[in-house]
Amino acid sequence: MEMTITKPAARWFIQELDLQQNDAVRFFARYGGFGGVHKGFSLALEKTEPVNAGLKIFEEGVLFFVEESDLWYFDNKNFHIKYSRKYDEIEYVIK
């Protein structure tokens, strides 16, 4: 299981969340919404420091991570974060 993020995606997060060098962004499972992996759950994010990161990647000076306690959401699949220029939005690929 691995996590990747493209440079354009990292730059999008930096701009949209007004991130600074060495900030951290957590991706986590939340109840509700449409996530595609587990019915009734979706992916959320927050700017916070890791406690026990299970997956992490450092890109463009920012740490992007998933806590160990949220790894169940990804069902042992890889987690890829991309930026869509066409739609000017982030795309999560879990496979």
Short mmCIF file of C-alpha atoms in Angstrom, two decimals:
data_model
loop_
_atom_site.label_atom_id
_atom_site.label_comp_id
_atom_site.label_asym_id
_atom_site.label_seq_id
_atom_site.Cartn_x
_atom_site.Cartn_y
_atom_site.Cartn_z
CA MET A 1 0.00 0.00 0.00
CA GLU A 2 1.44 3.38 -1.01
CA MET A 3 0.46 7.02 -1.19
CA THR A 4 1.43 9.39 -4.01
CA ILE A 5 0.65 13.00 -4.83
CA THR A 6 1.51 14.87 -8.00
CA LYS A 7 3.33 18.20 -7.81
CA PRO A 8 0.35 20.05 -9.37
CA ALA A 9 -1.95 18.50 -6.73
CA ALA A 10 0.39 19.54 -3.92
CA ARG A 11 0.52 23.09 -5.32
CA TRP A 12 -3.30 23.17 -5.50
CA PHE A 13 -3.55 22.24 -1.80
CA ILE A 14 -0.90 24.83 -0.89
CA GLN A 15 -2.86 27.55 -2.66
CA GLU A 16 -6.36 26.50 -1.57
CA LEU A 17 -5.46 25.84 2.08
CA ASP A 18 -2.91 28.66 2.34
CA LEU A 19 -0.26 26.16 3.45
CA GLN A 20 3.26 27.13 4.50
CA GLN A 21 6.54 25.19 4.50
CA ASN A 22 6.39 22.21 6.89
CA ASP A 23 2.59 22.31 7.30
CA ALA A 24 0.80 18.96 7.30
CA VAL A 25 -2.48 17.78 5.73
CA ARG A 26 -4.30 14.71 7.02
CA PHE A 27 -6.66 12.63 4.87
CA PHE A 28 -9.18 10.64 6.89
CA ALA A 29 -12.39 8.64 6.65
CA ARG A 30 -15.57 10.40 7.69
CA TYR A 31 -19.08 9.09 8.08
CA GLY A 32 -21.36 10.28 5.29
CA GLY A 33 -20.97 11.27 1.67
CA PHE A 34 -19.89 9.24 -1.31
CA GLY A 35 -16.41 7.79 -1.16
CA GLY A 36 -16.57 4.81 -3.43
CA VAL A 37 -14.50 2.54 -1.18
CA HIS A 38 -16.89 1.91 1.72
CA LYS A 39 -20.59 2.67 1.50
CA GLY A 40 -21.58 5.51 3.82
CA PHE A 41 -18.05 6.90 4.21
CA SER A 42 -16.06 9.48 2.28
CA LEU A 43 -12.64 11.02 2.35
CA ALA A 44 -12.07 14.27 4.25
CA LEU A 45 -9.01 16.37 5.01
CA GLU A 46 -7.71 18.76 7.60
CA LYS A 47 -4.60 20.78 8.27
CA THR A 48 -3.06 19.18 11.37
CA GLU A 49 0.07 17.47 12.61
CA PRO A 50 0.40 13.67 12.52
CA VAL A 51 0.13 11.54 15.65
CA ASN A 52 0.84 8.11 14.16
CA ALA A 53 1.06 8.39 10.37
CA GLY A 54 0.48 5.12 8.54
CA LEU A 55 1.05 6.61 5.07
CA LYS A 56 2.90 9.81 4.31
CA ILE A 57 4.54 11.74 1.53
CA PHE A 58 6.40 15.03 1.60
CA GLU A 59 5.86 17.16 -1.51
CA GLU A 60 6.49 20.85 -2.22
CA GLY A 61 7.48 21.39 1.43
CA VAL A 62 4.23 19.96 2.86
CA LEU A 63 3.57 16.64 4.57
CA PHE A 64 0.48 14.79 3.30
CA PHE A 65 -0.52 11.81 5.43
CA VAL A 66 -3.07 9.24 6.59
CA GLU A 67 -3.13 8.18 10.23
CA GLU A 68 -2.67 4.50 11.03
CA SER A 69 -6.22 4.45 12.45
CA ASP A 70 -7.69 5.47 9.06
CA LEU A 71 -5.87 2.94 6.87
CA TRP A 72 -8.92 0.61 6.95
CA TYR A 73 -10.70 3.05 4.61
CA PHE A 74 -8.24 2.33 1.79
CA ASP A 75 -8.81 -1.44 2.00
CA ASN A 76 -5.10 -2.20 1.33
CA LYS A 77 -5.24 -0.28 -1.95
CA ASN A 78 -2.86 2.43 -3.14
CA PHE A 79 -3.91 6.05 -2.63
CA HIS A 80 -3.05 8.49 -5.45
CA ILE A 81 -3.83 12.20 -5.38
CA LYS A 82 -3.91 14.02 -8.72
CA TYR A 83 -4.92 17.43 -10.02
CA SER A 84 -7.31 17.78 -12.96
CA ARG A 85 -6.44 20.84 -15.03
CA LYS A 86 -9.65 20.41 -17.01
CA TYR A 87 -11.88 20.72 -13.93
CA ASP A 88 -9.44 22.63 -11.66
CA GLU A 89 -10.00 20.15 -8.87
CA ILE A 90 -8.37 17.28 -7.02
CA GLU A 91 -8.95 13.67 -8.01
CA TYR A 92 -8.47 10.81 -5.56
CA VAL A 93 -7.65 7.44 -7.06
CA ILE A 94 -7.82 4.45 -4.74
CA LYS A 95 -6.87 1.19 -6.42
#
